[in-house]
Amino acid sequence: MKRKAMLSAVVCLVVGISVASNDSEKLSIKSNFIEIDEVTLCKTPSAQIANPTLTSYFKGLFSTENWPARWTCGDWSQTEGWLYISSDISIFLAYLSISIMLLWFIRKIELGKVKWLISLFGTFILLCGFTHLIDVVLFWEPMYRFSGFTKLLTGVVSLTTATVLGFVIPKALEYKSPEVLQAEIDERKKIQNQFELFVKYSPGAVAMLDNDLNFIIVNEGWIEDYTLEESSILDKNYFDVFPDSTKDLEWVKNIRKVLEGESIKADFDTYEGKNGTEYLRWQLRPWYDANDQIGGVIIFTELITEEVLIQKKLKEMNERFSEISNMANIGTWEVDLEQSRCYWSETIYKIHEEEIGKLIRLEDGINYYHPDHRDLITNAIEEAISTKKSWDLELKIITAKDTEKWVRAIGRAIYENGEAKKLQGLFQDIDIKKRYELDVKESKKELEEIVSQRTIDLKTANEELESFSYSVSHDLRAPLRAINGFSEALIEDYSKEIPDEASKYLNRIAANASKMGGLIDDLLEFSRMNRKKVNHQELNLVAMINQVVDDIFPESKSILEVGDLPTISGDQMMLTQVFTNLISNAIKYSSKEENPQVVLSSIEEKDSVVISVKDNGAGFNMDYYDKLFQVFQRLHTESEFEGTGVGLALCSKIMKSHDGEIWAESEQGKGATFFLRFKKI
């Protein structure tokens, strides 16, 4: 075995020496040692080399005794050898430069979690280049064992890199391109524009102020009602624009309350405007920023001066009509058809502003009527004579002094022996009453037009609000789902690589995204409640509440006590929502007690029944009771008890739609009791 290996080495040495000889000599030598004693050129038979152990393998990692150098193995010309060497060196230098550039790149730019991936890729590139460098070294030093180990290491790193890329590339494809991000920014701007349009074209006057009471947005109604210019008030302080408001201490106090979270309104109020005393109804509400902090105040006002003045006018006219009704100005008249002569009472002469006792013929009496009504009275007289039909008409006359008056003319024909001999009747001055009625009719028409227009405006505003709510909810849900999904993906896929602090932040992001989704759902449910129709039916409260407990709170049965509850009339879906919210709150706020307890009972009153939901939990301070049923108002912090602040407001709205009532009693630290009043069936 050793002899054959030695012979092989000698042959390779001869070949190495023959490289320097002429071509004919090389061909001659080559032909003589292609196969000697069944030993292949430059290859020691594997059967003749003992398989090394793992320890001996790594100890002899740089061993060169079992192989010849490449220059001495094969028929290398200088051109072929150096071409091979220079190619490998070029490849090595290229791979090395790529690795150096990647190292410089990751040192210069903050890449976060992507840094390790680029480092792995750089290692793979460097090892690939290193295999080519070793191929160059093999021309002089036959370190084939080290070369094999390096290629094995390169293969492992290469496969690892390919595997990692197989997982990372699909994730990378999910990252949004600059175009997509720009599209989202444009969509957010669109939503903002929609909100500004909603404010600008809302009925009445609307102004949005920040926490410092500087104007942010105002609509056209605000500009028109207060005769201002939009450019003159935006970014300016409310009290600088309306300096007289500082004198109204109650108004200033109300604004401060709103900045603390209250909502205040008045259905009738006055203020001194540029055109004198103006009448209005108003609302003050807080608005909240993305951090659920009060961002400022929204003011809604609606001038009702025109409506108030119309109502005053109607009241005055009603009073005048009442006085006139007590002293009815009615006269009697008679016409002799044979002589065509009229006999009037004194009152009728006064109504016509004519000289008392003046001879009036039938034609003269008809000529006092307004040209537009002359045919009416003539036809009425002719019909009464021919058919015995009486008349009762409201007509206009022109008096002797050219005064137009409204009168009520009542008459009939008097027959003798089947022939009409006379006309008799009553005549009443109804000018004031008629003009009042016409004024009322006109005012009513104007008021109906105003109400109709306001109704159209309100319907349009509600449609825009519904569209806006859907757009906001849809557009808010998409980024929330993305935030939640990416947060969970990062936690799930990279939990080992992510620091504990970063993992905690991601969990908080996901939790807040879920909370925001729930808040959007609650807000939409609250806004839709106004449009839902109550479907009344008889409800067995015990069965309904037991179903709610079985479906939603099965683990809390041990702390729930349901008494003997009556049958009521109501919408099952809506009232299920009410009892679900109240029972959920009772369980939640008593959860920290050692022995939590929730009791449902009822009390019968004369015309109603009262259902109570009582717990022994945290309770609340009754000083803040007025906030209890308002949207987004919470009497406990998020760290104490989670919630959106919409549930009780929704319960209040549902009870109002059932002509019912909801209220609460509590003492902080001693539980709370919520009461629901329903009409008896």
XYZ file of C-alpha atoms in Angstrom:
681
model
C 0.000 0.000 0.000
C 2.736 2.446 1.007
C 4.745 1.401 -2.011
C 1.897 2.213 -4.393
C 1.315 5.605 -2.759
C 4.989 6.411 -2.980
C 5.016 5.351 -6.627
C 2.065 7.630 -7.312
C 3.809 10.567 -5.662
C 6.964 9.939 -7.705
C 4.893 9.860 -10.888
C 3.288 13.191 -10.001
C 6.717 14.614 -9.202
C 7.928 13.501 -12.620
C 4.959 15.200 -14.192
C 5.780 18.373 -12.285
C 9.351 18.276 -13.547
C 8.206 17.539 -17.060
C 6.210 20.776 -17.125
C 9.457 22.608 -17.713
C 10.455 20.267 -20.601
C 9.477 20.513 -24.237
C 6.072 19.358 -25.430
C 7.298 16.177 -27.053
C 9.033 15.135 -23.881
C 5.866 15.825 -21.880
C 3.798 13.743 -24.242
C 6.309 10.955 -23.985
C 6.422 11.009 -20.176
C 2.628 11.330 -19.928
C 2.138 8.279 -22.093
C 4.433 6.346 -19.789
C 2.669 7.080 -16.415
C -1.031 7.338 -17.212
C -1.552 4.036 -15.392
C 1.199 2.321 -13.380
C 0.539 -0.825 -11.319
C -3.233 -0.154 -11.528
C -2.772 3.197 -9.738
C -4.689 6.118 -11.362
C -2.684 9.301 -12.003
C -2.486 11.603 -8.899
C -5.042 9.571 -6.964
C -4.283 7.360 -3.995
C -6.805 4.505 -3.856
C -9.250 5.142 -0.983
C -9.033 1.556 0.078
C -5.362 2.105 0.937
C -5.991 5.156 3.250
C -7.376 4.484 6.690
C -10.606 6.375 7.541
C -9.662 8.967 10.201
C -11.711 9.462 13.378
C -13.430 12.817 13.965
C -10.666 13.840 16.385
C -7.833 12.821 14.063
C -9.681 14.464 11.158
C -9.694 17.893 12.792
C -6.148 17.427 14.155
C -4.977 16.828 10.584
C -7.280 19.478 9.131
C -4.371 21.261 7.460
C -2.473 18.018 6.552
C -0.989 17.856 3.021
C 0.826 14.483 3.101
C -1.832 12.425 1.332
C -2.179 14.626 -1.775
C 0.124 16.348 -4.271
C -0.112 20.062 -5.058
C -2.134 20.921 -8.149
C 0.868 22.222 -10.062
C 2.373 18.716 -9.778
C -0.863 16.913 -10.606
C -1.940 16.966 -14.219
C -0.496 18.537 -17.321
C -0.765 22.256 -16.432
C 0.741 24.832 -18.743
C 1.711 28.183 -17.240
C -1.112 29.848 -19.150
C -3.747 27.352 -18.015
C -2.594 27.332 -14.404
C -2.377 31.080 -13.953
C -5.651 31.592 -15.798
C -7.299 29.222 -13.266
C -5.518 30.950 -10.344
C -6.318 34.510 -11.493
C -9.978 33.568 -12.070
C -10.318 32.182 -8.537
C -8.531 35.204 -7.067
C -10.866 37.552 -9.003
C -13.922 35.687 -7.731
C -12.564 35.755 -4.172
C -11.872 39.499 -4.355
C -15.385 40.138 -5.739
C -17.009 38.087 -2.953
C -14.764 39.758 -0.357
C -15.681 43.259 -1.586
C -19.403 42.378 -1.448
C -18.985 41.170 2.154
C -17.057 44.324 3.125
C -19.743 46.538 1.571
C -22.485 44.641 3.443
C -20.498 45.049 6.689
C -20.162 48.801 6.019
C -23.873 48.987 5.182
C -25.070 47.357 8.419
C -22.693 49.530 10.481
C -23.885 52.753 8.844
C -27.664 52.193 8.824
C -29.980 51.119 11.635
C -31.650 47.980 10.248
C -33.234 46.565 13.392
C -34.198 42.913 13.103
C -33.079 42.719 9.430
C -29.425 43.184 10.497
C -28.869 39.510 11.362
C -30.298 38.426 7.990
C -27.875 40.663 6.069
C -25.032 39.418 8.311
C -25.954 35.803 7.462
C -26.035 36.625 3.759
C -22.634 38.368 4.047
C -21.159 35.306 5.784
C -22.468 33.090 2.974
C -20.850 35.371 0.350
C -17.540 35.480 2.261
C -17.380 31.670 2.606
C -18.110 31.265 -1.111
C -15.160 33.553 -1.874
C -12.988 31.738 0.642
C -13.486 28.402 -1.175
C -12.072 30.005 -4.322
C -9.091 31.347 -2.368
C -8.358 27.846 -1.035
C -8.533 26.522 -4.641
C -5.675 28.936 -5.405
C -3.666 27.757 -2.360
C -4.101 24.127 -3.466
C -1.786 24.795 -6.415
C 1.064 24.995 -3.926
C -0.259 23.515 -0.667
C -2.556 20.465 -1.097
C -4.813 21.169 1.947
C -7.649 19.140 0.475
C -8.996 18.142 3.889
C -9.315 21.821 4.955
C -10.774 22.612 1.498
C -13.445 19.929 1.970
C -14.290 21.171 5.469
C -14.577 24.773 4.180
C -16.910 23.704 1.387
C -19.008 21.734 3.901
C -19.245 24.829 6.105
C -20.122 26.930 3.032
C -22.827 24.420 2.075
C -24.356 24.520 5.570
C -24.383 28.331 5.642
C -25.720 28.426 2.062
C -28.581 26.061 2.867
C -29.342 28.009 6.068
C -29.425 31.278 4.119
C -31.677 29.754 1.435
C -34.010 28.324 4.110
C -34.215 31.657 5.967
C -34.862 33.507 2.708
C -37.647 31.019 1.972
C -39.403 32.192 5.145
C -38.443 35.863 4.990
C -39.185 36.665 1.336
C -42.973 35.982 1.631
C -42.997 38.229 4.715
C -41.005 40.875 2.871
C -43.541 40.787 0.045
C -46.186 41.811 2.608
C -44.387 45.062 3.372
C -46.063 47.971 1.671
C -44.401 49.755 -1.175
C -43.949 53.560 -1.121
C -46.818 53.753 -3.606
C -49.133 51.791 -1.275
C -48.069 53.881 1.735
C -48.702 57.038 -0.266
C -52.121 55.692 -1.243
C -52.915 55.167 2.452
C -51.772 58.702 3.241
C -53.990 59.987 0.436
C -56.905 57.940 1.817
C -56.389 59.426 5.280
C -56.364 62.890 3.739
C -59.599 61.979 1.948
C -61.202 60.986 5.273
C -60.003 64.235 6.831
C -61.476 66.162 3.921
C -64.757 64.262 4.327
C -64.842 65.200 8.010
C -64.167 68.844 7.195
C -66.911 68.766 4.559
C -69.267 67.172 7.090
C -68.566 70.004 9.543
C -68.754 72.725 6.918
C -72.104 71.628 5.506
C -73.821 70.516 8.697
C -77.152 72.283 9.387
C -76.852 75.279 11.686
C -73.532 76.739 12.791
C -70.619 74.473 13.796
C -67.189 75.463 15.141
C -64.366 73.211 16.330
C -61.919 74.637 18.899
C -58.720 73.218 20.366
C -57.840 73.008 24.055
C -56.725 76.644 24.039
C -60.084 77.601 22.465
C -58.492 78.543 19.143
C -60.686 78.000 16.079
C -59.729 74.946 13.964
C -62.729 74.496 11.644
C -65.927 76.476 11.121
C -68.747 75.830 8.658
C -70.558 78.248 6.382
C -73.476 78.467 8.810
C -71.152 79.848 11.493
C -69.775 82.483 9.137
C -73.273 83.520 8.008
C -74.964 83.509 11.423
C -72.255 85.570 13.099
C -71.403 87.716 10.025
C -67.721 86.855 10.104
C -65.020 85.986 7.593
C -63.476 82.516 7.861
C -59.953 83.891 7.375
C -60.515 86.330 10.228
C -61.182 83.674 12.894
C -59.219 80.501 12.048
C -56.351 79.973 14.536
C -57.716 82.839 16.630
C -59.004 82.519 20.170
C -62.761 82.291 20.707
C -62.786 85.133 23.263
C -60.749 87.352 20.938
C -63.367 86.878 18.215
C -66.276 87.242 20.671
C -64.895 89.547 23.408
C -68.357 90.186 24.899
C -68.601 86.483 25.774
C -66.130 87.006 28.615
C -68.820 89.011 30.417
C -71.188 86.032 30.365
C -69.791 84.143 33.363
C -72.249 81.273 32.908
C -71.079 80.724 29.315
C -67.413 80.783 30.382
C -68.225 78.308 33.151
C -69.967 75.998 30.666
C -66.946 75.977 28.344
C -64.688 75.041 31.259
C -67.015 72.168 32.149
C -66.864 70.879 28.572
C -63.046 70.946 28.656
C -63.398 68.675 31.708
C -65.543 66.194 29.744
C -69.160 67.357 30.175
C -71.681 67.927 27.372
C -74.081 70.853 27.817
C -76.989 72.116 25.730
C -79.804 74.681 25.793
C -82.951 74.610 23.646
C -83.578 78.348 24.052
C -81.173 81.185 24.726
C -80.485 84.766 23.665
C -77.465 86.865 22.855
C -76.883 90.393 21.635
C -75.736 90.246 18.039
C -74.993 92.939 15.488
C -78.681 93.005 14.521
C -79.941 93.197 18.095
C -81.270 90.364 20.268
C -80.922 86.978 18.615
C -82.524 83.719 19.754
C -80.729 80.391 19.454
C -80.382 76.820 20.674
C -76.882 75.455 21.299
C -74.793 72.458 22.347
C -71.257 72.250 23.720
C -69.454 68.921 23.433
C -65.845 67.811 23.990
C -63.922 66.058 21.230
C -61.174 63.509 21.843
C -57.803 62.953 20.168
C -56.126 59.651 19.224
C -54.882 59.222 22.822
C -58.452 59.476 24.158
C -57.642 62.867 25.658
C -59.933 65.878 25.331
C -58.670 67.778 22.307
C -61.046 70.726 22.570
C -64.662 71.821 22.164
C -67.236 71.514 19.375
C -69.925 74.215 19.431
C -73.254 73.629 17.648
C -75.617 76.605 17.440
C -78.811 77.194 15.505
C -80.420 80.606 15.187
C -84.160 80.358 15.855
C -84.893 84.086 15.845
C -87.221 83.773 12.860
C -89.179 80.938 14.466
C -89.467 82.810 17.777
C -90.705 85.982 16.073
C -93.301 84.000 14.117
C -94.496 82.381 17.322
C -94.726 85.791 19.005
C -96.666 87.159 16.083
C -99.056 84.220 16.170
C -99.536 84.708 19.885
C -100.292 88.415 19.443
C -102.744 87.698 16.659
C -104.410 85.018 18.757
C -104.887 87.581 21.512
C -106.337 90.092 19.073
C -108.645 87.489 17.589
C -109.831 86.551 21.070
C -110.761 90.175 21.813
C -112.627 90.572 18.516
C -114.488 87.319 19.039
C -115.978 88.788 22.223
C -117.568 91.619 20.319
C -118.599 90.090 16.995
C -119.327 92.782 14.424
C -122.398 91.267 12.727
C -125.228 93.054 10.868
C -128.478 91.963 9.210
C -129.724 92.690 5.727
C -132.775 92.089 3.486
C -133.399 92.505 -0.240
C -136.844 93.099 -1.759
C -136.567 91.294 -5.086
C -139.640 92.961 -6.521
C -138.296 96.495 -5.846
C -134.605 95.434 -6.045
C -133.926 97.428 -2.854
C -131.575 96.547 0.006
C -132.307 97.163 3.681
C -129.141 97.219 5.823
C -128.669 97.444 9.524
C -126.451 100.206 10.914
C -123.574 97.764 11.415
C -123.580 96.871 7.730
C -123.446 100.558 6.722
C -120.421 100.907 9.010
C -118.794 97.838 7.501
C -119.232 99.364 4.032
C -118.106 102.786 5.354
C -121.224 104.191 3.765
C -123.606 106.958 4.836
C -126.204 105.458 7.148
C -129.687 105.361 5.569
C -128.475 105.793 1.999
C -130.662 104.000 -0.541
C -128.878 100.859 -1.735
C -130.214 98.774 -4.608
C -129.332 95.137 -5.275
C -126.971 96.096 -8.125
C -125.246 98.637 -5.853
C -124.807 96.062 -3.126
C -123.233 93.593 -5.577
C -120.907 96.295 -6.939
C -119.340 96.728 -3.466
C -117.813 93.263 -3.849
C -114.289 92.997 -5.174
C -114.212 92.343 -8.951
C -112.597 88.964 -8.256
C -115.552 87.926 -6.041
C -118.489 89.548 -7.831
C -119.293 86.437 -9.874
C -119.244 84.322 -6.723
C -121.955 86.308 -4.947
C -124.031 86.655 -8.150
C -123.976 82.894 -8.762
C -124.823 82.236 -5.102
C -127.907 84.516 -5.287
C -129.119 82.992 -8.561
C -128.678 79.461 -7.199
C -130.530 80.354 -3.981
C -133.483 81.743 -5.978
C -133.651 78.749 -8.308
C -132.818 75.884 -5.908
C -133.543 77.357 -2.458
C -129.927 76.688 -1.515
C -128.434 79.052 1.074
C -124.910 80.428 0.959
C -122.186 81.148 3.429
C -119.180 82.774 1.766
C -116.094 84.696 2.779
C -115.623 87.433 0.225
C -113.727 90.649 -0.227
C -115.447 94.021 -0.621
C -114.292 97.522 -1.490
C -115.902 100.087 0.822
C -117.128 103.543 -0.060
C -113.748 104.836 1.093
C -111.883 102.342 -1.171
C -110.901 100.131 1.751
C -110.595 96.438 0.988
C -112.232 94.261 3.621
C -112.981 90.627 4.134
C -116.599 89.885 5.053
C -118.683 86.847 5.727
C -121.895 86.883 3.711
C -124.661 84.490 4.771
C -127.997 84.448 2.925
C -131.043 82.570 1.734
C -134.148 83.125 -0.453
C -137.608 83.690 1.106
C -140.458 82.172 -0.853
C -144.129 83.108 -0.935
C -146.562 80.883 -2.822
C -143.606 79.070 -4.373
C -141.979 82.238 -5.658
C -138.845 83.942 -4.337
C -139.831 87.312 -2.926
C -136.944 88.281 -0.670
C -133.325 87.579 0.219
C -132.309 87.682 3.883
C -129.084 87.110 5.733
C -126.205 88.175 7.951
C -123.135 90.225 7.167
C -120.045 90.182 9.330
C -116.802 92.106 9.221
C -114.160 89.333 9.354
C -111.308 91.387 7.931
C -109.078 91.049 10.994
C -109.900 87.373 11.429
C -109.405 86.655 7.734
C -106.167 88.543 7.495
C -105.043 86.743 10.626
C -105.927 83.401 9.057
C -104.146 84.356 5.846
C -101.147 85.508 7.852
C -101.242 82.290 9.848
C -101.575 80.292 6.643
C -98.693 82.157 5.080
C -96.665 81.909 8.268
C -97.519 78.246 8.522
C -96.487 77.767 4.933
C -93.234 79.588 5.590
C -92.717 77.587 8.773
C -93.500 74.349 6.947
C -91.008 75.290 4.258
C -88.426 76.015 6.950
C -89.191 72.733 8.728
C -89.188 70.873 5.404
C -85.826 72.351 4.474
C -84.425 71.613 7.931
C -85.778 68.069 7.642
C -84.067 67.664 4.281
C -80.853 69.122 5.733
C -81.092 66.815 8.740
C -81.775 63.788 6.530
C -78.819 64.715 4.322
C -76.638 65.231 7.387
C -77.720 61.854 8.809
C -76.990 60.155 5.485
C -73.598 61.854 5.342
C -72.967 60.915 8.970
C -73.908 57.281 8.280
C -71.667 57.248 5.192
C -68.906 58.928 7.191
C -69.293 56.429 10.060
C -69.083 53.512 7.627
C -66.064 55.057 5.851
C -64.244 55.793 9.111
C -65.042 52.372 10.590
C -63.984 50.608 7.366
C -60.876 52.748 6.878
C -59.934 52.540 10.567
C -60.442 48.793 10.747
C -58.024 48.108 7.841
C -54.940 49.731 9.469
C -56.001 48.308 12.866
C -56.103 44.803 11.393
C -52.696 45.424 9.807
C -51.248 46.708 13.109
C -52.692 43.768 15.023
C -51.666 41.208 12.396
C -48.087 42.440 12.008
C -47.670 42.727 15.796
C -48.837 39.145 16.319
C -46.701 37.923 13.388
C -43.593 39.563 14.846
C -44.316 38.099 18.289
C -45.018 34.638 16.863
C -42.191 34.432 14.292
C -39.412 36.381 16.004
C -40.142 35.969 19.705
C -36.658 34.519 20.345
C -34.839 37.346 18.541
C -36.987 40.209 19.892
C -35.872 41.694 23.235
C -38.314 41.339 26.116
C -38.950 45.084 26.195
C -39.792 45.157 22.457
C -42.040 42.113 22.870
C -43.889 43.919 25.663
C -44.375 46.953 23.412
C -45.722 44.748 20.605
C -48.199 43.128 22.999
C -49.355 46.590 24.071
C -49.734 47.642 20.421
C -51.857 44.555 19.670
C -53.971 45.067 22.812
C -54.607 48.731 21.997
C -55.477 47.867 18.383
C -58.021 45.337 19.652
C -59.382 47.906 22.089
C -59.722 50.452 19.278
C -61.594 47.878 17.174
C -64.019 47.254 20.031
C -64.487 50.991 20.505
C -65.330 51.421 16.811
C -67.869 48.570 17.002
C -69.495 50.059 20.135
C -69.625 53.523 18.578
C -71.250 52.199 15.402
C -73.789 50.215 17.426
C -74.580 53.382 19.397
C -75.019 55.481 16.223
C -77.235 52.824 14.569
C -79.579 52.616 17.575
C -81.414 55.803 16.493
C -82.434 54.118 13.245
C -83.601 50.840 14.717
C -87.325 50.211 15.000
C -88.565 48.761 18.299
C -90.276 45.412 17.717
C -92.511 44.947 20.795
C -93.331 41.460 22.037
C -94.007 39.832 25.397
C -90.745 38.757 27.049
C -90.208 36.329 29.911
C -87.353 38.083 31.696
C -86.263 35.057 33.755
C -85.914 32.888 30.629
C -84.212 35.686 28.676
C -81.690 36.461 31.453
C -80.935 32.763 32.045
C -80.234 32.441 28.313
C -77.901 35.460 28.477
C -76.056 33.932 31.447
C -75.775 30.495 29.761
C -74.508 32.003 26.490
C -72.161 34.699 27.793
C -71.426 34.262 31.511
C -71.571 30.472 32.165
C -68.550 30.598 34.482
C -70.233 33.281 36.614
C -73.411 31.338 37.480
C -72.224 30.828 41.048
C -72.296 34.545 41.850
C -75.579 35.351 40.034
C -78.914 35.291 41.831
C -81.992 35.772 39.600
C -85.233 36.476 41.466
C -88.857 36.230 40.375
C -88.999 38.654 37.427
C -92.173 39.713 35.560
C -93.115 39.458 31.889
C -92.652 42.741 30.040
C -93.186 44.115 26.524
C -90.179 45.122 24.459
C -87.699 44.370 21.716
C -85.912 41.130 22.628
C -82.660 41.932 20.816
C -82.394 45.433 22.301
C -83.280 44.411 25.868
C -80.897 41.442 25.659
C -78.192 44.034 24.938
C -79.288 46.066 28.005
C -79.188 43.128 30.442
C -75.949 41.810 28.918
C -74.264 45.180 29.533
C -75.621 45.555 33.094
C -74.780 41.981 34.154
C -71.337 42.247 32.515
C -70.639 45.489 34.413
C -71.850 43.997 37.705
C -69.587 40.953 37.292
C -66.642 43.092 36.202
C -66.842 45.663 39.025
C -67.363 43.000 41.723
C -64.624 40.683 40.400
C -62.047 41.971 42.902
C -64.252 41.171 45.903
C -63.584 38.062 48.005
C -67.200 36.910 47.669
C -68.624 38.628 44.572
C -72.403 38.684 44.301
C -74.879 39.915 41.633
C -78.628 39.956 42.382
C -81.487 40.603 39.911
C -84.907 41.396 41.431
C -88.088 43.350 40.670
C -90.560 45.734 42.322
C -94.123 46.351 41.132
C -95.463 49.912 41.057
C -98.898 51.246 40.115
C -98.384 51.464 36.358
C -94.906 50.047 35.967
C -92.376 47.451 37.084
C -88.806 48.191 38.183
C -86.024 45.671 37.573
C -82.835 46.069 39.630
C -79.318 44.710 39.015
C -77.283 44.941 42.236
C -73.629 44.078 42.906
C -71.262 44.338 45.862
C -68.343 45.649 43.827
C -66.336 48.867 43.546
C -69.316 51.215 43.145
C -68.811 54.842 42.094
C -68.925 58.397 43.412
C -72.443 59.838 42.993
C -70.895 63.312 42.525
C -70.107 62.212 38.960
C -73.516 60.652 38.306
C -74.327 63.073 35.450
C -71.483 61.511 33.420
C -72.661 57.931 33.950
C -74.865 57.527 30.845
C -72.853 59.732 28.485
C -70.822 58.320 25.601
C -67.108 57.753 26.387
C -67.586 58.789 30.030
C -66.021 56.362 32.528
C -65.870 56.653 36.313
C -62.950 54.218 36.657
C -59.543 54.193 34.987
C -58.561 51.660 32.327
C -55.979 50.154 34.683
C -58.729 49.434 37.247
C -61.446 48.097 34.934
C -61.331 47.873 31.153
C -64.156 49.247 28.995
C -65.057 51.686 26.183
C -67.559 53.961 27.939
C -70.344 53.229 25.445
C -72.334 50.421 27.137
C -74.385 52.498 29.615
C -75.050 55.217 27.015
C -76.408 52.482 24.730
C -78.599 51.144 27.581
C -79.982 54.649 28.180
C -80.847 55.090 24.502
C -82.577 51.684 24.332
C -84.655 52.420 27.450
C -85.750 55.771 25.992
C -86.860 54.007 22.810
C -89.033 51.765 25.039
C -90.531 54.794 26.876
C -88.723 53.459 29.928
C -86.184 54.804 32.368
C -82.752 53.819 33.685
C -80.980 55.183 36.755
C -78.456 54.063 39.363
C -77.591 54.357 43.045
C -74.169 53.661 44.509
C -71.683 54.282 47.264
C -68.008 54.079 46.449
C -66.563 50.773 47.644
C -70.002 49.366 48.553
C -71.388 48.261 45.194
C -73.934 49.746 42.807
C -77.570 49.135 41.862
C -78.997 49.886 38.401
C -82.772 50.241 37.967
C -84.892 49.762 34.829
C -88.506 50.944 34.732
C -90.936 49.392 32.206
C -94.631 49.991 31.655
C -96.889 47.198 32.818
C -98.365 45.042 30.089
